[in-house]
Amino acid sequence: MSGDQADQAREACKTREPHEQRTGVPDTPVRETVLSDPRALRAYAHPTRMRLVGMLRREGPSTATRAAELIGESVASCSYHLRMLAKYGLVEQAGGGQGREKPWRAVAKYTSWPAHSDDTAVDEAAVALSTTVAELYFERLTRAMEQRHRLPREWREAEEFGDHQLYLTAGELVELRERIRELLGAYDGRNDDPALRPEGARIVEFLRIAHVAPEDAL
């Protein structure tokens, strides 16, 4: 998930349409796709589909054949899942090629969905999607830890692995969340423009997770 992935923390539901009407194929993805249809939420709650979207955001337009090589799935599987993602406005054909050699690209850089909905179907589908995302986060984190010994010492010392337990009001949590997003936003431009990346820069996955402690937490 890079973009995948990520694209992918639960956001407050936006007041605009999830998929704006567009003509032609834009040169660059829009910033965000908002999912509010329970069918789209359920469709996206699939590990392979999330990996495909994240791969397209990270690598750029790719065919089903190339996608299969990058995520370790069959070409037939990638082709099917890409069509399902296109059905719900998450990817689109980039133009050129034929059949499975047609390139696909992500429609947006990020995907968001409701943090809460009074519609039970939407709320349940959103929770299921967030749970799938959390499982993918854990999978990627575990893999990173297993491969950590391969990193140079400076990177092992630079990485962050820890947590904080804080007493906050809901308003304070929102304020803290926005301050963190602002700090991270200073580096966003590097994702689109390689010229902005300093020598030695690498892709770093920075997880943003803050939740009320479960009542039965020790």
PDB file of C-alpha atoms in Angstrom:
ATOM      1  CA  MET A   1       0.000   0.000   0.000  1.00  0.00           C
ATOM      2  CA  SER A   2       1.924   3.306  -0.825  1.00  0.00           C
ATOM      3  CA  GLY A   3       0.412   4.668  -2.038  1.00  0.00           C
ATOM      4  CA  ASP A   4      -0.886   2.714  -1.395  1.00  0.00           C
ATOM      5  CA  GLN A   5      -1.413   2.236   0.206  1.00  0.00           C
ATOM      6  CA  ALA A   6      -2.550   4.258   1.939  1.00  0.00           C
ATOM      7  CA  ASP A   7      -3.499   5.325   1.394  1.00  0.00           C
ATOM      8  CA  GLN A   8      -5.451   4.534   3.687  1.00  0.00           C
ATOM      9  CA  ALA A   9      -6.211   5.881   7.188  1.00  0.00           C
ATOM     10  CA  ARG A  10      -9.896   6.445   7.922  1.00  0.00           C
ATOM     11  CA  GLU A  11     -10.856  10.043   7.279  1.00  0.00           C
ATOM     12  CA  ALA A  12     -13.934  12.090   8.039  1.00  0.00           C
ATOM     13  CA  CYS A  13     -16.369  11.677   5.151  1.00  0.00           C
ATOM     14  CA  LYS A  14     -16.036  14.533   2.647  1.00  0.00           C
ATOM     15  CA  THR A  15     -19.060  16.520   1.477  1.00  0.00           C
ATOM     16  CA  ARG A  16     -18.246  16.165  -2.203  1.00  0.00           C
ATOM     17  CA  GLU A  17     -18.949  13.372  -4.626  1.00  0.00           C
ATOM     18  CA  PRO A  18     -16.559  10.428  -4.351  1.00  0.00           C
ATOM     19  CA  HIS A  19     -15.738  10.376  -8.060  1.00  0.00           C
ATOM     20  CA  GLU A  20     -15.940  13.707  -9.844  1.00  0.00           C
ATOM     21  CA  GLN A  21     -16.973  13.694 -13.487  1.00  0.00           C
ATOM     22  CA  ARG A  22     -13.876  14.115 -15.626  1.00  0.00           C
ATOM     23  CA  THR A  23     -13.265  14.191 -19.374  1.00  0.00           C
ATOM     24  CA  GLY A  24     -10.266  12.571 -20.995  1.00  0.00           C
ATOM     25  CA  VAL A  25      -7.401  11.083 -19.026  1.00  0.00           C
ATOM     26  CA  PRO A  26      -5.513  13.551 -16.792  1.00  0.00           C
ATOM     27  CA  ASP A  27      -1.711  13.645 -16.795  1.00  0.00           C
ATOM     28  CA  THR A  28      -1.516  13.264 -13.021  1.00  0.00           C
ATOM     29  CA  PRO A  29      -3.829  11.643 -10.452  1.00  0.00           C
ATOM     30  CA  VAL A  30      -6.205  13.778  -8.405  1.00  0.00           C
ATOM     31  CA  ARG A  31      -5.240  14.018  -4.755  1.00  0.00           C
ATOM     32  CA  GLU A  32      -7.944  11.881  -3.206  1.00  0.00           C
ATOM     33  CA  THR A  33     -10.688   9.368  -3.886  1.00  0.00           C
ATOM     34  CA  VAL A  34     -13.445   9.269  -1.264  1.00  0.00           C
ATOM     35  CA  LEU A  35     -15.335   5.993  -0.854  1.00  0.00           C
ATOM     36  CA  SER A  36     -18.816   6.175   0.672  1.00  0.00           C
ATOM     37  CA  ASP A  37     -20.721   3.455  -1.219  1.00  0.00           C
ATOM     38  CA  PRO A  38     -20.708   0.224   0.842  1.00  0.00           C
ATOM     39  CA  ARG A  39     -20.198  -1.792  -2.343  1.00  0.00           C
ATOM     40  CA  ALA A  40     -17.052   0.183  -3.175  1.00  0.00           C
ATOM     41  CA  LEU A  41     -15.825  -0.116   0.410  1.00  0.00           C
ATOM     42  CA  ARG A  42     -16.264  -3.874   0.363  1.00  0.00           C
ATOM     43  CA  ALA A  43     -14.659  -4.138  -3.077  1.00  0.00           C
ATOM     44  CA  TYR A  44     -11.553  -2.262  -1.917  1.00  0.00           C
ATOM     45  CA  ALA A  45     -11.232  -4.346   1.275  1.00  0.00           C
ATOM     46  CA  HIS A  46      -9.131  -6.929  -0.527  1.00  0.00           C
ATOM     47  CA  PRO A  47      -5.352  -7.248   0.042  1.00  0.00           C
ATOM     48  CA  THR A  48      -4.510  -7.817  -3.627  1.00  0.00           C
ATOM     49  CA  ARG A  49      -6.512  -4.778  -4.731  1.00  0.00           C
ATOM     50  CA  MET A  50      -4.859  -2.601  -2.114  1.00  0.00           C
ATOM     51  CA  ARG A  51      -1.428  -3.792  -3.212  1.00  0.00           C
ATOM     52  CA  LEU A  52      -2.301  -3.037  -6.837  1.00  0.00           C
ATOM     53  CA  VAL A  53      -3.419   0.511  -6.063  1.00  0.00           C
ATOM     54  CA  GLY A  54      -0.352   1.089  -3.895  1.00  0.00           C
ATOM     55  CA  MET A  55       1.931  -0.279  -6.615  1.00  0.00           C
ATOM     56  CA  LEU A  56       0.386   1.971  -9.272  1.00  0.00           C
ATOM     57  CA  ARG A  57       0.798   5.006  -7.035  1.00  0.00           C
ATOM     58  CA  ARG A  58       4.424   4.156  -6.366  1.00  0.00           C
ATOM     59  CA  GLU A  59       5.514   2.851  -9.793  1.00  0.00           C
ATOM     60  CA  GLY A  60       3.210   4.757 -12.116  1.00  0.00           C
ATOM     61  CA  PRO A  61       1.185   3.281 -15.016  1.00  0.00           C
ATOM     62  CA  SER A  62       1.679  -0.486 -15.328  1.00  0.00           C
ATOM     63  CA  THR A  63       0.176  -3.355 -17.270  1.00  0.00           C
ATOM     64  CA  ALA A  64      -1.395  -6.393 -15.626  1.00  0.00           C
ATOM     65  CA  THR A  65       1.699  -8.336 -16.653  1.00  0.00           C
ATOM     66  CA  ARG A  66       4.053  -5.875 -14.951  1.00  0.00           C
ATOM     67  CA  ALA A  67       1.778  -5.675 -11.919  1.00  0.00           C
ATOM     68  CA  ALA A  68       1.888  -9.455 -11.579  1.00  0.00           C
ATOM     69  CA  GLU A  69       5.690  -9.356 -11.530  1.00  0.00           C
ATOM     70  CA  LEU A  70       5.783  -6.640  -8.880  1.00  0.00           C
ATOM     71  CA  ILE A  71       3.219  -7.995  -6.407  1.00  0.00           C
ATOM     72  CA  GLY A  72       3.724 -11.710  -6.963  1.00  0.00           C
ATOM     73  CA  GLU A  73       0.265 -12.559  -8.314  1.00  0.00           C
ATOM     74  CA  SER A  74      -0.790 -14.179 -11.580  1.00  0.00           C
ATOM     75  CA  VAL A  75      -1.486 -12.015 -14.622  1.00  0.00           C
ATOM     76  CA  ALA A  76      -5.074 -13.289 -14.730  1.00  0.00           C
ATOM     77  CA  SER A  77      -5.617 -12.348 -11.082  1.00  0.00           C
ATOM     78  CA  CYS A  78      -4.171  -8.851 -11.550  1.00  0.00           C
ATOM     79  CA  SER A  79      -6.219  -8.296 -14.692  1.00  0.00           C
ATOM     80  CA  TYR A  80      -9.422  -9.258 -12.858  1.00  0.00           C
ATOM     81  CA  HIS A  81      -8.715  -7.135  -9.790  1.00  0.00           C
ATOM     82  CA  LEU A  82      -7.724  -4.125 -11.895  1.00  0.00           C
ATOM     83  CA  ARG A  83     -11.073  -4.314 -13.688  1.00  0.00           C
ATOM     84  CA  MET A  84     -12.869  -4.462 -10.330  1.00  0.00           C
ATOM     85  CA  LEU A  85     -10.917  -1.449  -9.090  1.00  0.00           C
ATOM     86  CA  ALA A  86     -11.820   0.429 -12.257  1.00  0.00           C
ATOM     87  CA  LYS A  87     -15.488  -0.396 -11.708  1.00  0.00           C
ATOM     88  CA  TYR A  88     -15.412   1.602  -8.463  1.00  0.00           C
ATOM     89  CA  GLY A  89     -13.283   4.466  -9.750  1.00  0.00           C
ATOM     90  CA  LEU A  90      -9.981   3.595  -8.072  1.00  0.00           C
ATOM     91  CA  VAL A  91      -7.918   2.934 -11.209  1.00  0.00           C
ATOM     92  CA  GLU A  92      -8.302   3.682 -14.883  1.00  0.00           C
ATOM     93  CA  GLN A  93      -6.664   2.751 -18.168  1.00  0.00           C
ATOM     94  CA  ALA A  94      -3.787   5.052 -19.014  1.00  0.00           C
ATOM     95  CA  GLY A  95      -4.134   4.701 -22.771  1.00  0.00           C
ATOM     96  CA  GLY A  96      -2.232   2.594 -25.303  1.00  0.00           C
ATOM     97  CA  GLY A  97      -1.596  -1.148 -25.430  1.00  0.00           C
ATOM     98  CA  GLN A  98      -4.022  -3.998 -26.003  1.00  0.00           C
ATOM     99  CA  GLY A  99      -5.627  -6.651 -23.813  1.00  0.00           C
ATOM    100  CA  ARG A 100      -3.580  -7.394 -20.724  1.00  0.00           C
ATOM    101  CA  GLU A 101      -0.834  -5.131 -22.058  1.00  0.00           C
ATOM    102  CA  LYS A 102      -2.980  -2.048 -21.595  1.00  0.00           C
ATOM    103  CA  PRO A 103      -1.422   0.113 -18.869  1.00  0.00           C
ATOM    104  CA  TRP A 104      -3.437   1.066 -15.802  1.00  0.00           C
ATOM    105  CA  ARG A 105      -2.927   3.915 -13.380  1.00  0.00           C
ATOM    106  CA  ALA A 106      -4.249   5.000 -10.019  1.00  0.00           C
ATOM    107  CA  VAL A 107      -6.961   7.652 -10.184  1.00  0.00           C
ATOM    108  CA  ALA A 108      -5.832   9.391  -6.980  1.00  0.00           C
ATOM    109  CA  LYS A 109      -2.836   9.621  -4.688  1.00  0.00           C
ATOM    110  CA  TYR A 110      -4.872   8.773  -1.593  1.00  0.00           C
ATOM    111  CA  THR A 111      -8.083   6.971  -0.696  1.00  0.00           C
ATOM    112  CA  SER A 112     -10.312   7.916   2.235  1.00  0.00           C
ATOM    113  CA  TRP A 113     -13.580   6.658   3.675  1.00  0.00           C
ATOM    114  CA  PRO A 114     -15.949   7.581   6.531  1.00  0.00           C
ATOM    115  CA  ALA A 115     -14.658   7.366  10.091  1.00  0.00           C
ATOM    116  CA  HIS A 116     -18.336   7.042  11.087  1.00  0.00           C
ATOM    117  CA  SER A 117     -21.658   6.775   9.311  1.00  0.00           C
ATOM    118  CA  ASP A 118     -25.250   6.614  10.540  1.00  0.00           C
ATOM    119  CA  ASP A 119     -25.852   4.221   7.652  1.00  0.00           C
ATOM    120  CA  THR A 120     -25.204   0.776   9.147  1.00  0.00           C
ATOM    121  CA  ALA A 121     -24.152  -0.736   5.820  1.00  0.00           C
ATOM    122  CA  VAL A 122     -21.602   2.013   5.222  1.00  0.00           C
ATOM    123  CA  ASP A 123     -20.310   1.884   8.800  1.00  0.00           C
ATOM    124  CA  GLU A 124     -19.847  -1.893   8.759  1.00  0.00           C
ATOM    125  CA  ALA A 125     -18.139  -1.836   5.363  1.00  0.00           C
ATOM    126  CA  ALA A 126     -15.836   0.976   6.493  1.00  0.00           C
ATOM    127  CA  VAL A 127     -14.833  -0.947   9.620  1.00  0.00           C
ATOM    128  CA  ALA A 128     -14.126  -4.037   7.520  1.00  0.00           C
ATOM    129  CA  LEU A 129     -11.964  -1.982   5.160  1.00  0.00           C
ATOM    130  CA  SER A 130     -10.027  -0.376   8.017  1.00  0.00           C
ATOM    131  CA  THR A 131      -9.431  -3.802   9.548  1.00  0.00           C
ATOM    132  CA  THR A 132      -8.002  -5.071   6.263  1.00  0.00           C
ATOM    133  CA  VAL A 133      -5.746  -2.018   6.068  1.00  0.00           C
ATOM    134  CA  ALA A 134      -4.521  -2.600   9.628  1.00  0.00           C
ATOM    135  CA  GLU A 135      -3.676  -6.207   8.753  1.00  0.00           C
ATOM    136  CA  LEU A 136      -1.677  -5.039   5.732  1.00  0.00           C
ATOM    137  CA  TYR A 137       0.136  -2.477   7.876  1.00  0.00           C
ATOM    138  CA  PHE A 138       1.128  -5.245  10.295  1.00  0.00           C
ATOM    139  CA  GLU A 139       2.236  -7.506   7.453  1.00  0.00           C
ATOM    140  CA  ARG A 140       4.449  -4.799   5.924  1.00  0.00           C
ATOM    141  CA  LEU A 141       5.849  -3.801   9.306  1.00  0.00           C
ATOM    142  CA  THR A 142       6.707  -7.411  10.121  1.00  0.00           C
ATOM    143  CA  ARG A 143       8.442  -7.796   6.772  1.00  0.00           C
ATOM    144  CA  ALA A 144      10.410  -4.586   7.357  1.00  0.00           C
ATOM    145  CA  MET A 145      11.533  -5.817  10.773  1.00  0.00           C
ATOM    146  CA  GLU A 146      12.638  -9.146   9.298  1.00  0.00           C
ATOM    147  CA  GLN A 147      14.714  -7.351   6.656  1.00  0.00           C
ATOM    148  CA  ARG A 148      16.030  -4.616   8.936  1.00  0.00           C
ATOM    149  CA  HIS A 149      19.425  -6.258   9.361  1.00  0.00           C
ATOM    150  CA  ARG A 150      20.144  -5.476   5.710  1.00  0.00           C
ATOM    151  CA  LEU A 151      19.938  -1.715   6.271  1.00  0.00           C
ATOM    152  CA  PRO A 152      23.022   0.439   6.803  1.00  0.00           C
ATOM    153  CA  ARG A 153      23.591   1.433  10.426  1.00  0.00           C
ATOM    154  CA  GLU A 154      22.543   5.056   9.824  1.00  0.00           C
ATOM    155  CA  TRP A 155      19.108   3.912   8.649  1.00  0.00           C
ATOM    156  CA  ARG A 156      18.628   1.455  11.516  1.00  0.00           C
ATOM    157  CA  GLU A 157      19.402   4.253  13.967  1.00  0.00           C
ATOM    158  CA  ALA A 158      17.125   6.700  12.150  1.00  0.00           C
ATOM    159  CA  GLU A 159      14.052   4.481  12.124  1.00  0.00           C
ATOM    160  CA  GLU A 160      11.308   5.037  14.694  1.00  0.00           C
ATOM    161  CA  PHE A 161       9.596   2.250  16.578  1.00  0.00           C
ATOM    162  CA  GLY A 162       7.628   3.132  19.705  1.00  0.00           C
ATOM    163  CA  ASP A 163       4.368   4.408  21.090  1.00  0.00           C
ATOM    164  CA  HIS A 164       2.861   6.977  23.464  1.00  0.00           C
ATOM    165  CA  GLN A 165      -0.127   6.747  25.766  1.00  0.00           C
ATOM    166  CA  LEU A 166      -1.706  10.179  26.202  1.00  0.00           C
ATOM    167  CA  TYR A 167      -4.729  11.618  27.969  1.00  0.00           C
ATOM    168  CA  LEU A 168      -6.409  13.762  25.329  1.00  0.00           C
ATOM    169  CA  THR A 169      -9.800  15.235  24.560  1.00  0.00           C
ATOM    170  CA  ALA A 170     -11.287  14.521  21.145  1.00  0.00           C
ATOM    171  CA  GLY A 171     -10.520  18.102  20.143  1.00  0.00           C
ATOM    172  CA  GLU A 172      -6.903  17.807  21.230  1.00  0.00           C
ATOM    173  CA  LEU A 173      -6.504  14.593  19.261  1.00  0.00           C
ATOM    174  CA  VAL A 174      -7.797  16.340  16.127  1.00  0.00           C
ATOM    175  CA  GLU A 175      -5.359  19.212  16.725  1.00  0.00           C
ATOM    176  CA  LEU A 176      -2.434  16.823  17.215  1.00  0.00           C
ATOM    177  CA  ARG A 177      -3.414  14.884  14.097  1.00  0.00           C
ATOM    178  CA  GLU A 178      -3.443  18.050  11.999  1.00  0.00           C
ATOM    179  CA  ARG A 179      -0.046  19.162  13.330  1.00  0.00           C
ATOM    180  CA  ILE A 180       1.481  15.816  12.383  1.00  0.00           C
ATOM    181  CA  ARG A 181      -0.055  15.981   8.923  1.00  0.00           C
ATOM    182  CA  GLU A 182       1.356  19.461   8.457  1.00  0.00           C
ATOM    183  CA  LEU A 183       4.855  18.258   9.325  1.00  0.00           C
ATOM    184  CA  LEU A 184       4.618  15.341   6.905  1.00  0.00           C
ATOM    185  CA  GLY A 185       3.137  17.556   4.193  1.00  0.00           C
ATOM    186  CA  ALA A 186       6.427  19.427   3.915  1.00  0.00           C
ATOM    187  CA  TYR A 187       7.877  16.352   2.173  1.00  0.00           C
ATOM    188  CA  ASP A 188       4.898  15.435  -0.036  1.00  0.00           C
ATOM    189  CA  GLY A 189       6.258  17.146  -3.124  1.00  0.00           C
ATOM    190  CA  ARG A 190       9.114  14.660  -3.328  1.00  0.00           C
ATOM    191  CA  ASN A 191       6.665  11.880  -4.193  1.00  0.00           C
ATOM    192  CA  ASP A 192       5.858  13.534  -7.520  1.00  0.00           C
ATOM    193  CA  ASP A 193       9.116  15.302  -8.338  1.00  0.00           C
ATOM    194  CA  PRO A 194      12.321  13.238  -8.123  1.00  0.00           C
ATOM    195  CA  ALA A 195      14.346  16.440  -8.499  1.00  0.00           C
ATOM    196  CA  LEU A 196      13.239  17.447  -4.986  1.00  0.00           C
ATOM    197  CA  ARG A 197      14.677  14.299  -3.404  1.00  0.00           C
ATOM    198  CA  PRO A 198      18.073  14.830  -1.772  1.00  0.00           C
ATOM    199  CA  GLU A 199      20.861  12.372  -2.433  1.00  0.00           C
ATOM    200  CA  GLY A 200      20.429   9.242  -0.342  1.00  0.00           C
ATOM    201  CA  ALA A 201      16.656   9.646   0.087  1.00  0.00           C
ATOM    202  CA  ARG A 202      14.654   6.407   0.275  1.00  0.00           C
ATOM    203  CA  ILE A 203      10.960   5.583   0.491  1.00  0.00           C
ATOM    204  CA  VAL A 204       9.956   5.623   4.165  1.00  0.00           C
ATOM    205  CA  GLU A 205       6.569   4.319   5.289  1.00  0.00           C
ATOM    206  CA  PHE A 206       5.302   6.520   8.119  1.00  0.00           C
ATOM    207  CA  LEU A 207       2.236   5.098   9.866  1.00  0.00           C
ATOM    208  CA  ARG A 208      -0.270   7.473  11.472  1.00  0.00           C
ATOM    209  CA  ILE A 209      -2.420   5.546  13.944  1.00  0.00           C
ATOM    210  CA  ALA A 210      -4.057   7.005  17.042  1.00  0.00           C
ATOM    211  CA  HIS A 211      -7.012   5.324  18.734  1.00  0.00           C
ATOM    212  CA  VAL A 212      -8.893   5.319  22.024  1.00  0.00           C
ATOM    213  CA  ALA A 213      -7.475   2.527  24.173  1.00  0.00           C
ATOM    214  CA  PRO A 214      -9.785  -0.510  24.384  1.00  0.00           C
ATOM    215  CA  GLU A 215     -11.532  -0.737  27.723  1.00  0.00           C
ATOM    216  CA  ASP A 216      -9.951  -4.123  28.400  1.00  0.00           C
ATOM    217  CA  ALA A 217      -6.418  -2.963  27.519  1.00  0.00           C
ATOM    218  CA  LEU A 218      -3.802  -3.819  30.163  1.00  0.00           C
TER     219      LEU A 218
END
